[in-house]
Coordinates of C-alpha atoms in Angstrom, one line a residue:
Chain A
M1 CA 0.0 0.0 0.0
K2 CA 1.4 3.3 -1.0
K3 CA 2.0 5.8 1.7
H4 CA 0.1 9.0 1.4
V5 CA 1.0 10.4 4.8
V6 CA 4.2 10.3 6.8
F7 CA 5.1 10.7 10.4
A8 CA 6.8 14.0 11.0
A9 CA 8.8 13.1 14.1
V10 CA 11.0 15.9 15.3
A11 CA 14.5 14.6 16.1
L12 CA 15.3 17.0 18.9
G13 CA 15.9 15.2 22.2
L14 CA 15.5 11.7 20.7
A15 CA 18.8 10.7 22.3
A16 CA 17.5 11.6 25.7
G17 CA 15.1 8.6 25.8
P18 CA 11.5 7.8 25.1
A19 CA 10.0 9.3 28.2
L20 CA 11.5 12.7 27.5
V21 CA 10.4 12.4 23.9
H22 CA 7.0 11.8 25.1
A23 CA 7.0 14.8 27.3
Q24 CA 8.5 17.3 24.9
L25 CA 7.5 16.1 21.4
M26 CA 4.5 14.7 19.8
E27 CA 4.0 12.6 16.7
K28 CA 2.2 14.2 13.9
T29 CA 0.8 13.0 10.6
A30 CA 1.8 15.1 7.6
L31 CA 0.1 15.2 4.2
T32 CA 2.5 14.3 1.3
L33 CA 2.5 15.6 -2.3
D34 CA 1.4 12.1 -3.3
G35 CA -1.6 12.3 -1.0
A36 CA -2.4 15.8 -2.2
K37 CA -2.4 14.5 -5.8
K38 CA -4.9 11.7 -4.9
I39 CA -7.2 14.3 -3.3
A40 CA -6.9 16.7 -6.3
A41 CA -7.5 13.9 -8.8
V42 CA -10.8 13.0 -7.2
A43 CA -11.9 16.6 -7.2
E44 CA -10.7 17.1 -10.7
T45 CA -12.7 14.0 -11.9
K46 CA -15.8 15.3 -10.3
A47 CA -15.4 18.8 -11.6
K48 CA -14.9 17.5 -15.2
A49 CA -17.9 15.2 -15.0
E50 CA -20.0 18.2 -14.0
G51 CA -18.4 20.6 -16.6
A52 CA -17.2 22.8 -13.7
R53 CA -14.4 25.2 -14.3
V54 CA -12.6 25.5 -11.1
V55 CA -9.3 25.9 -9.3
I56 CA -8.4 23.1 -6.9
A57 CA -5.9 24.0 -4.1
V58 CA -4.4 21.7 -1.5
V59 CA -2.5 23.1 1.5
D60 CA -0.7 21.5 4.4
E61 CA -1.6 21.7 8.1
G62 CA 0.0 25.2 8.2
G63 CA -2.0 26.5 5.3
S64 CA 1.0 26.5 2.9
L65 CA 0.3 25.5 -0.7
L66 CA 1.2 21.9 -1.6
L67 CA -0.5 21.6 -5.0
L68 CA -2.8 23.6 -7.3
E69 CA -4.6 23.0 -10.5
R70 CA -6.5 25.5 -12.5
L71 CA -8.8 23.6 -15.0
D72 CA -8.9 24.9 -18.5
D73 CA -11.0 28.0 -19.0
T74 CA -11.4 28.8 -15.3
Q75 CA -11.4 32.5 -14.3
V76 CA -8.0 33.5 -13.0
A77 CA -9.3 35.2 -9.9
S78 CA -10.2 31.8 -8.5
V79 CA -6.5 31.0 -8.0
N80 CA -6.2 33.2 -4.9
V81 CA -9.7 32.5 -3.8
G82 CA -9.1 28.8 -3.9
I83 CA -5.9 29.1 -1.9
D84 CA -7.6 31.4 0.6
K85 CA -10.4 28.9 1.1
A86 CA -8.0 26.0 1.6
R87 CA -5.9 28.0 4.1
T88 CA -9.0 29.0 6.1
A89 CA -10.2 25.4 6.4
A90 CA -6.7 24.2 7.4
I91 CA -5.7 26.7 10.0
Y92 CA -9.2 27.0 11.5
R93 CA -9.7 23.2 11.2
R94 CA -13.2 23.5 9.9
P95 CA -15.0 24.1 6.6
S96 CA -14.8 27.7 5.5
K97 CA -18.6 27.6 5.1
V98 CA -18.8 27.9 8.9
F99 CA -17.6 31.5 8.7
E100 CA -19.7 32.3 5.7
D101 CA -22.8 31.1 7.6
Q102 CA -21.8 33.1 10.7
V103 CA -21.6 36.3 8.6
K104 CA -24.9 35.5 7.0
N105 CA -26.5 34.9 10.4
G106 CA -25.3 38.3 11.6
R107 CA -21.9 37.6 13.1
V108 CA -20.2 40.2 10.8
S109 CA -17.1 40.2 13.1
A110 CA -16.2 36.8 11.6
L111 CA -14.8 38.8 8.7
A112 CA -12.1 40.0 11.1
L113 CA -10.6 36.6 11.7
H114 CA -7.0 36.6 10.8
G115 CA -6.0 34.6 7.7
A116 CA -9.6 33.5 7.0
V117 CA -12.0 34.1 4.2
A118 CA -15.7 33.7 5.0
L119 CA -16.4 31.9 1.7
Q120 CA -17.8 28.4 1.3
G121 CA -15.6 25.9 -0.6
G122 CA -12.7 25.1 1.8
V123 CA -12.8 21.7 3.5
P124 CA -10.3 20.2 5.9
I125 CA -8.5 17.0 5.1
I126 CA -8.8 14.6 8.1
V127 CA -6.8 11.5 8.9
D128 CA -7.4 9.6 12.1
G129 CA -9.4 12.5 13.5
K130 CA -6.7 15.1 12.9
V131 CA -6.7 17.9 10.4
I132 CA -3.5 17.5 8.3
G133 CA -4.4 20.0 5.6
A134 CA -7.3 21.2 3.5
I135 CA -8.6 21.5 0.0
G136 CA -10.1 24.7 -1.4
V137 CA -12.2 25.0 -4.6
S138 CA -13.3 28.1 -6.4
G139 CA -14.8 28.9 -9.7
E140 CA -18.5 27.8 -9.7
T141 CA -21.3 28.3 -7.2
P142 CA -20.4 28.2 -3.5
Q143 CA -22.3 24.9 -3.1
Q144 CA -20.7 23.3 -6.1
D145 CA -17.3 24.4 -5.1
E146 CA -17.8 22.9 -1.7
D147 CA -19.2 19.6 -3.0
I148 CA -16.1 19.2 -5.2
A149 CA -13.8 20.0 -2.3
T150 CA -15.7 17.5 0.0
A151 CA -15.4 14.8 -2.6
G152 CA -11.7 15.3 -2.7
A153 CA -11.2 15.5 1.0
A154 CA -13.3 12.3 1.5
I155 CA -10.6 10.1 -0.1
A156 CA -8.3 10.9 2.8
A157 CA -10.3 8.5 4.9
S158 CA -8.5 5.7 2.9
F159 CA -5.1 7.0 3.7
T160 CA -2.8 5.0 5.8
K161 CA 0.7 5.6 7.2
Chain B
M1 CA -27.7 53.8 -59.9
K2 CA -29.1 53.2 -56.5
H3 CA -28.2 49.5 -56.8
I4 CA -24.6 50.2 -57.6
T5 CA -24.2 52.6 -54.7
A6 CA -25.7 50.1 -52.4
T7 CA -23.4 47.4 -53.7
V8 CA -20.3 49.6 -53.4
T9 CA -21.3 50.6 -49.9
G10 CA -21.7 47.0 -49.1
I11 CA -18.3 46.2 -50.4
V12 CA -16.7 49.0 -48.5
I13 CA -18.4 47.9 -45.3
A14 CA -17.3 44.3 -46.0
M15 CA -13.7 45.5 -46.5
L16 CA -13.8 47.7 -43.4
T17 CA -15.2 44.8 -41.4
S18 CA -12.5 42.4 -42.5
I19 CA -9.8 45.0 -41.9
S20 CA -11.1 45.9 -38.5
Y21 CA -11.4 42.3 -37.6
A22 CA -7.7 41.8 -38.6
E23 CA -6.6 44.7 -36.5
S24 CA -8.8 44.3 -33.5
V25 CA -8.2 40.8 -32.4
S26 CA -5.6 38.1 -33.0
D27 CA -5.2 34.4 -32.6
K28 CA -3.0 33.0 -29.8
H29 CA -2.2 29.8 -28.1
G30 CA -3.1 29.3 -24.4
L31 CA -1.3 26.8 -22.2
T32 CA -3.6 24.1 -20.9
L33 CA -3.6 22.4 -17.5
E34 CA -2.3 19.3 -19.3
G35 CA 0.6 21.2 -20.7
A36 CA 1.4 22.7 -17.3
K37 CA 1.3 19.3 -15.7
K38 CA 3.8 18.0 -18.3
V39 CA 6.2 20.9 -17.6
I40 CA 5.9 20.1 -13.9
A41 CA 6.4 16.4 -14.4
A42 CA 9.6 17.0 -16.4
T43 CA 10.9 19.4 -13.8
V44 CA 10.2 16.9 -11.0
A45 CA 11.9 14.1 -12.9
E46 CA 15.0 16.3 -13.3
A47 CA 14.9 17.3 -9.6
K48 CA 15.0 13.6 -8.6
R49 CA 17.7 12.8 -11.2
V50 CA 20.1 15.4 -9.7
N51 CA 19.0 14.7 -6.1
A52 CA 17.8 18.2 -5.5
P53 CA 17.0 18.6 -1.8
G54 CA 13.5 19.8 -2.7
S55 CA 11.6 22.1 -4.9
S56 CA 8.3 23.9 -5.5
I57 CA 7.4 24.2 -9.2
A58 CA 4.8 26.7 -10.4
V59 CA 3.5 27.1 -13.9
V60 CA 1.6 30.3 -14.9
D61 CA -0.1 31.4 -18.1
D62 CA 0.9 34.3 -20.3
G63 CA -0.9 36.7 -17.9
G64 CA 1.2 35.5 -15.0
N65 CA -1.7 33.7 -13.4
L66 CA -1.1 30.3 -11.7
L67 CA -2.1 27.2 -13.7
A68 CA -0.6 24.5 -11.6
L69 CA 1.8 24.0 -8.7
E70 CA 3.5 21.2 -6.8
R71 CA 5.6 21.3 -3.7
L72 CA 7.8 18.2 -3.2
D73 CA 7.9 16.6 0.2
Q74 CA 10.1 18.3 2.8
T75 CA 10.5 21.5 0.7
F76 CA 10.2 24.6 2.9
A77 CA 6.7 26.1 2.8
A78 CA 7.7 29.6 1.7
S79 CA 9.1 28.2 -1.6
A80 CA 5.6 27.8 -3.0
N81 CA 5.0 31.5 -3.1
I82 CA 8.5 32.3 -4.3
A83 CA 8.1 29.8 -7.2
I84 CA 4.8 31.5 -8.2
G85 CA 6.5 34.9 -8.0
K86 CA 9.4 33.8 -10.2
A87 CA 7.0 32.3 -12.8
R88 CA 4.8 35.3 -12.8
T89 CA 7.7 37.7 -13.2
S90 CA 9.2 35.7 -16.0
A91 CA 5.8 35.5 -17.9
L92 CA 5.0 39.2 -17.5
F93 CA 8.4 40.3 -18.7
K94 CA 8.9 37.4 -21.1
K95 CA 12.4 36.9 -19.7
P96 CA 14.3 34.6 -17.4
T97 CA 14.2 36.2 -13.9
K98 CA 17.9 35.9 -13.6
V99 CA 18.0 39.0 -15.8
F100 CA 16.5 41.0 -13.0
E101 CA 18.6 39.5 -10.3
D102 CA 21.7 40.3 -12.3
A103 CA 20.6 43.8 -13.0
I104 CA 19.9 44.5 -9.4
K105 CA 23.2 42.9 -8.4
G106 CA 24.9 45.0 -11.0
G107 CA 23.9 48.1 -9.3
R108 CA 20.4 48.9 -10.7
T109 CA 18.9 48.7 -7.2
S110 CA 16.0 50.9 -8.2
M111 CA 14.5 47.9 -10.1
V112 CA 13.2 46.5 -6.8
T113 CA 10.6 49.3 -6.9
L114 CA 8.9 47.4 -9.7
G115 CA 7.5 45.3 -6.9
S116 CA 5.0 47.8 -5.8
D117 CA 3.0 47.9 -9.0
L118 CA 3.4 44.2 -10.0
Q119 CA 1.9 41.8 -7.5
N120 CA 4.4 39.3 -6.4
F121 CA 7.4 40.7 -8.5
T122 CA 10.2 38.3 -7.7
P123 CA 13.6 39.3 -9.3
L124 CA 15.3 36.0 -8.3
Q125 CA 16.9 33.5 -10.6
G126 CA 14.7 30.4 -11.3
G127 CA 11.9 31.7 -13.6
I128 CA 12.0 30.7 -17.2
P129 CA 9.4 31.6 -20.0
L130 CA 7.6 28.9 -21.7
E131 CA 7.6 29.4 -25.5
W132 CA 5.5 27.9 -28.2
E133 CA 6.3 28.6 -31.8
G134 CA 8.4 31.6 -30.7
K135 CA 5.7 33.1 -28.5
V136 CA 5.7 33.2 -24.7
V137 CA 2.6 31.3 -23.5
G138 CA 3.5 31.2 -19.8
A139 CA 6.4 30.5 -17.5
V140 CA 7.7 28.0 -15.0
G141 CA 9.2 29.0 -11.7
V142 CA 11.2 26.9 -9.3
S143 CA 12.2 27.5 -5.7
G144 CA 13.5 25.3 -2.9
A145 CA 16.3 23.4 -4.7
A146 CA 20.0 23.5 -3.6
S147 CA 20.7 26.9 -5.0
A148 CA 19.2 29.6 -7.2
Q149 CA 21.4 28.2 -10.0
Q150 CA 19.8 24.8 -9.5
D151 CA 16.3 26.3 -9.3
E152 CA 17.0 27.8 -12.8
E153 CA 18.5 24.6 -14.2
L154 CA 15.4 22.6 -13.2
A155 CA 13.1 25.3 -14.6
I156 CA 15.0 25.2 -17.9
V157 CA 14.5 21.4 -18.2
G158 CA 10.8 21.9 -17.5
A159 CA 10.6 24.7 -20.1
K160 CA 12.3 22.5 -22.7
S161 CA 9.7 19.7 -22.2
L162 CA 7.2 22.0 -23.9
D163 CA 9.5 22.3 -26.9
N164 CA 10.0 18.5 -26.9
M165 CA 6.3 18.0 -27.2
E166 CA 6.4 20.2 -30.3
M167 CA 9.5 18.4 -31.6
A168 CA 7.9 15.0 -31.2
G169 CA 5.0 16.1 -33.3
M170 CA 2.6 15.9 -30.3
T171 CA 1.3 19.3 -31.3
N172 CA -2.4 18.9 -31.8
G173 CA -2.4 20.1 -35.4
H174 CA 0.8 22.2 -35.3
T175 CA 3.4 21.5 -37.9
P176 CA 6.3 19.3 -36.8
L177 CA 9.9 20.5 -37.6
P178 CA 11.3 20.0 -41.1
V179 CA 13.5 17.0 -41.7
T180 CA 17.2 17.9 -41.9
Y181 CA 19.2 16.4 -44.8
I182 CA 22.9 17.0 -45.2
D183 CA 24.5 15.6 -48.4
R184 CA 27.7 13.6 -48.3
Q185 CA 29.8 16.3 -49.9
K186 CA 29.0 18.8 -47.1
V187 CA 29.5 16.0 -44.5
S188 CA 33.0 15.1 -45.8
D189 CA 33.9 18.8 -46.2
S190 CA 32.9 19.3 -42.5
F191 CA 35.1 16.4 -41.4
A192 CA 38.0 17.7 -43.4
K193 CA 38.3 20.7 -41.1
G194 CA 36.0 19.7 -38.2
A195 CA 32.7 21.6 -38.0
V196 CA 29.3 21.8 -36.4
L197 CA 26.9 19.9 -38.7
V198 CA 23.7 20.7 -36.9
G199 CA 23.3 23.4 -34.2
E200 CA 24.6 26.6 -35.8
D201 CA 23.4 29.0 -38.4
E202 CA 20.3 27.8 -40.3
N203 CA 20.2 24.7 -38.1
M204 CA 20.3 26.8 -34.9
M205 CA 16.7 25.8 -34.1
H206 CA 17.9 22.4 -33.3
A207 CA 20.4 23.6 -30.8
A208 CA 17.7 25.7 -29.2
R209 CA 16.1 22.4 -28.4
N210 CA 18.0 19.5 -27.1
Y211 CA 20.8 18.2 -29.4
M212 CA 23.6 19.2 -31.7
V213 CA 25.7 17.2 -34.2
H214 CA 29.5 17.8 -34.7
A215 CA 31.7 16.5 -37.5
S216 CA 34.9 16.5 -35.4
H217 CA 38.4 16.4 -36.7
R218 CA 41.7 16.5 -34.8
D219 CA 45.3 16.7 -35.9
K220 CA 46.7 17.0 -32.4
A221 CA 45.9 16.6 -28.8
G222 CA 43.1 18.7 -27.3
V223 CA 42.5 20.2 -23.8
V224 CA 40.4 18.8 -21.0
E225 CA 36.8 19.6 -21.6
V226 CA 33.8 19.5 -19.2
H227 CA 30.3 20.2 -20.6
E228 CA 27.9 21.0 -17.7
L229 CA 24.9 20.4 -19.9
D230 CA 25.9 18.3 -23.0
T231 CA 26.3 14.6 -23.0
D232 CA 28.7 13.6 -25.9
I233 CA 27.9 10.5 -27.9
V234 CA 31.0 9.7 -29.9
Y235 CA 31.5 7.4 -32.9
V236 CA 35.0 7.0 -34.2
L237 CA 35.5 7.0 -38.0
K238 CA 39.2 7.5 -38.7
G239 CA 42.6 7.5 -37.0
S240 CA 43.1 6.7 -33.3
A241 CA 43.4 8.6 -30.0
Q242 CA 44.0 8.2 -26.3
L243 CA 41.0 9.4 -24.4
I244 CA 41.2 10.2 -20.7
T245 CA 37.8 10.4 -18.9
G246 CA 37.0 11.4 -15.3
G247 CA 39.7 12.6 -12.9
T248 CA 40.1 16.1 -11.5
P249 CA 40.8 18.9 -14.0
V250 CA 43.7 21.2 -12.9
G251 CA 43.6 24.9 -13.7
I252 CA 40.0 24.9 -14.8
K253 CA 38.5 27.9 -16.5
I254 CA 35.0 28.8 -17.7
V255 CA 35.2 29.5 -21.5
A256 CA 31.5 29.9 -22.1
P257 CA 28.2 29.3 -20.2
H258 CA 28.3 25.7 -18.9
E259 CA 31.6 25.0 -20.7
L260 CA 34.8 24.4 -18.7
R261 CA 38.3 23.8 -20.0
A262 CA 41.6 22.8 -18.3
P263 CA 45.2 22.1 -19.6
V264 CA 45.5 18.8 -17.7
V265 CA 43.6 16.4 -15.5
A266 CA 44.7 14.5 -12.4
G267 CA 43.8 10.9 -12.5
G268 CA 41.1 9.6 -14.8
E269 CA 40.7 6.5 -16.9
A270 CA 42.6 6.1 -20.3
R271 CA 41.2 4.3 -23.3
T272 CA 42.6 4.0 -26.9
L273 CA 39.9 4.7 -29.4
V274 CA 39.9 3.2 -32.9
P275 CA 37.5 3.4 -35.9
G276 CA 34.2 1.7 -35.0
D277 CA 34.4 2.5 -31.3
V278 CA 31.5 4.3 -29.5
V279 CA 31.9 6.3 -26.3
I280 CA 29.2 8.1 -24.3
I281 CA 30.5 10.8 -22.1
P282 CA 27.8 12.0 -19.7
N283 CA 27.5 15.8 -18.9
G284 CA 29.8 16.9 -16.2
V285 CA 32.5 14.2 -16.9
P286 CA 35.9 15.6 -17.8
H287 CA 37.4 14.2 -21.0
W288 CA 40.6 14.8 -22.9
F289 CA 42.0 13.6 -26.2
K290 CA 45.5 13.4 -24.8
E291 CA 47.3 11.8 -27.7
V292 CA 46.0 11.8 -31.3
E293 CA 47.1 9.8 -34.4
A294 CA 46.0 12.2 -37.1
P295 CA 43.8 12.6 -38.9
F296 CA 41.4 11.6 -36.2
D297 CA 37.7 11.9 -37.3
Y298 CA 34.7 11.3 -35.1
Y299 CA 31.0 11.9 -35.3
V300 CA 29.5 13.5 -32.1
V301 CA 25.9 13.9 -31.1
K302 CA 25.6 16.3 -28.2
V303 CA 22.4 15.8 -26.1
R304 CA 21.0 18.1 -23.5

């Protein structure tokens, strides 16, 4: 089985023994480029089947871009919107729709959240209950964007270390 | 009379329409996501071949807008945006970004102010324009490899993959390159003095891609040569020579971009070449025709 995620174990203090490691460090699961490609491929297939012209962005846990695809004939403005949606979902560990809904329901102050865009279409990538990254889609309607992102993110359930 | 006027008016309008069509819009080629992915795949393959410590590869269209990006595992996160900036800068100016790095390094510091107007202006080596039939259709930017130099080398390989598609005739309706034919008289004249058969003058378009052909001739020993980019595939036709490969060149000098020369080499492996022998000297390997029994003629294909 091909590895889509890896353990990112920090080497600091390893020599000091397992107990100390346990106290000072934690094991984390990191999304690889290979995993990001699998997610984007699912989203791309769904987008093409629907004739959707979208940007698909995949970011890591820290919100930094790992992979991006702009399907042919997609509006260029969607590049940054797609990245922004993905970053929002990654660093706030929830779908970006949450913030769009909050604003819609009167919590306008959600617009002030640092590093977030209150736009539906960013979905976290979850492995073993932890958010290890996110996918953001932009280009069509907010609902269609999110559906495509959700389809991509869902494949992460099959990822193993 | 009325009929004629109307017809003439109609003709004039038709002419104006066709003229204004010709002047108002033009045809152009746009890079597809598939094309962008091929450029990235070629760049990634090269990064792995040279054991680059990492890299982010960005491909933008002719407007500098991102089409595709990949960040290899373990590559530092900031490299993604730097790669986008290099590609964008290269596409918008239709130049390698090294031009700007060199200009600023050379004292034209005021060039950094371009950044305020151009979003993500990145005057750092590692951005290369993507050309199709002589027109810039986008650019590739690389960041996160061992050095800015290596960033650029990877980007060049990526950019060339687009040319290769054209050369291979995988052009979706575009015309493949013409066949090159060189008659025996020209070939034998070239061997008589030693000459570039393909890669210069009217055949320069080949060199702009990925190979050259030399009709080489030697009357005496040469110097130690190192080609950073070219792999030499040698077929011996006439005479014999002692060839030293490998070792450490002593007193090395750069004589042209990616071309190094030295008077001698320390160490290395010696071989005697005779007609019929084939030698393949990979790029980066020092080689030296130390002793020559003239006339020594050999056919060389240089591959990049």
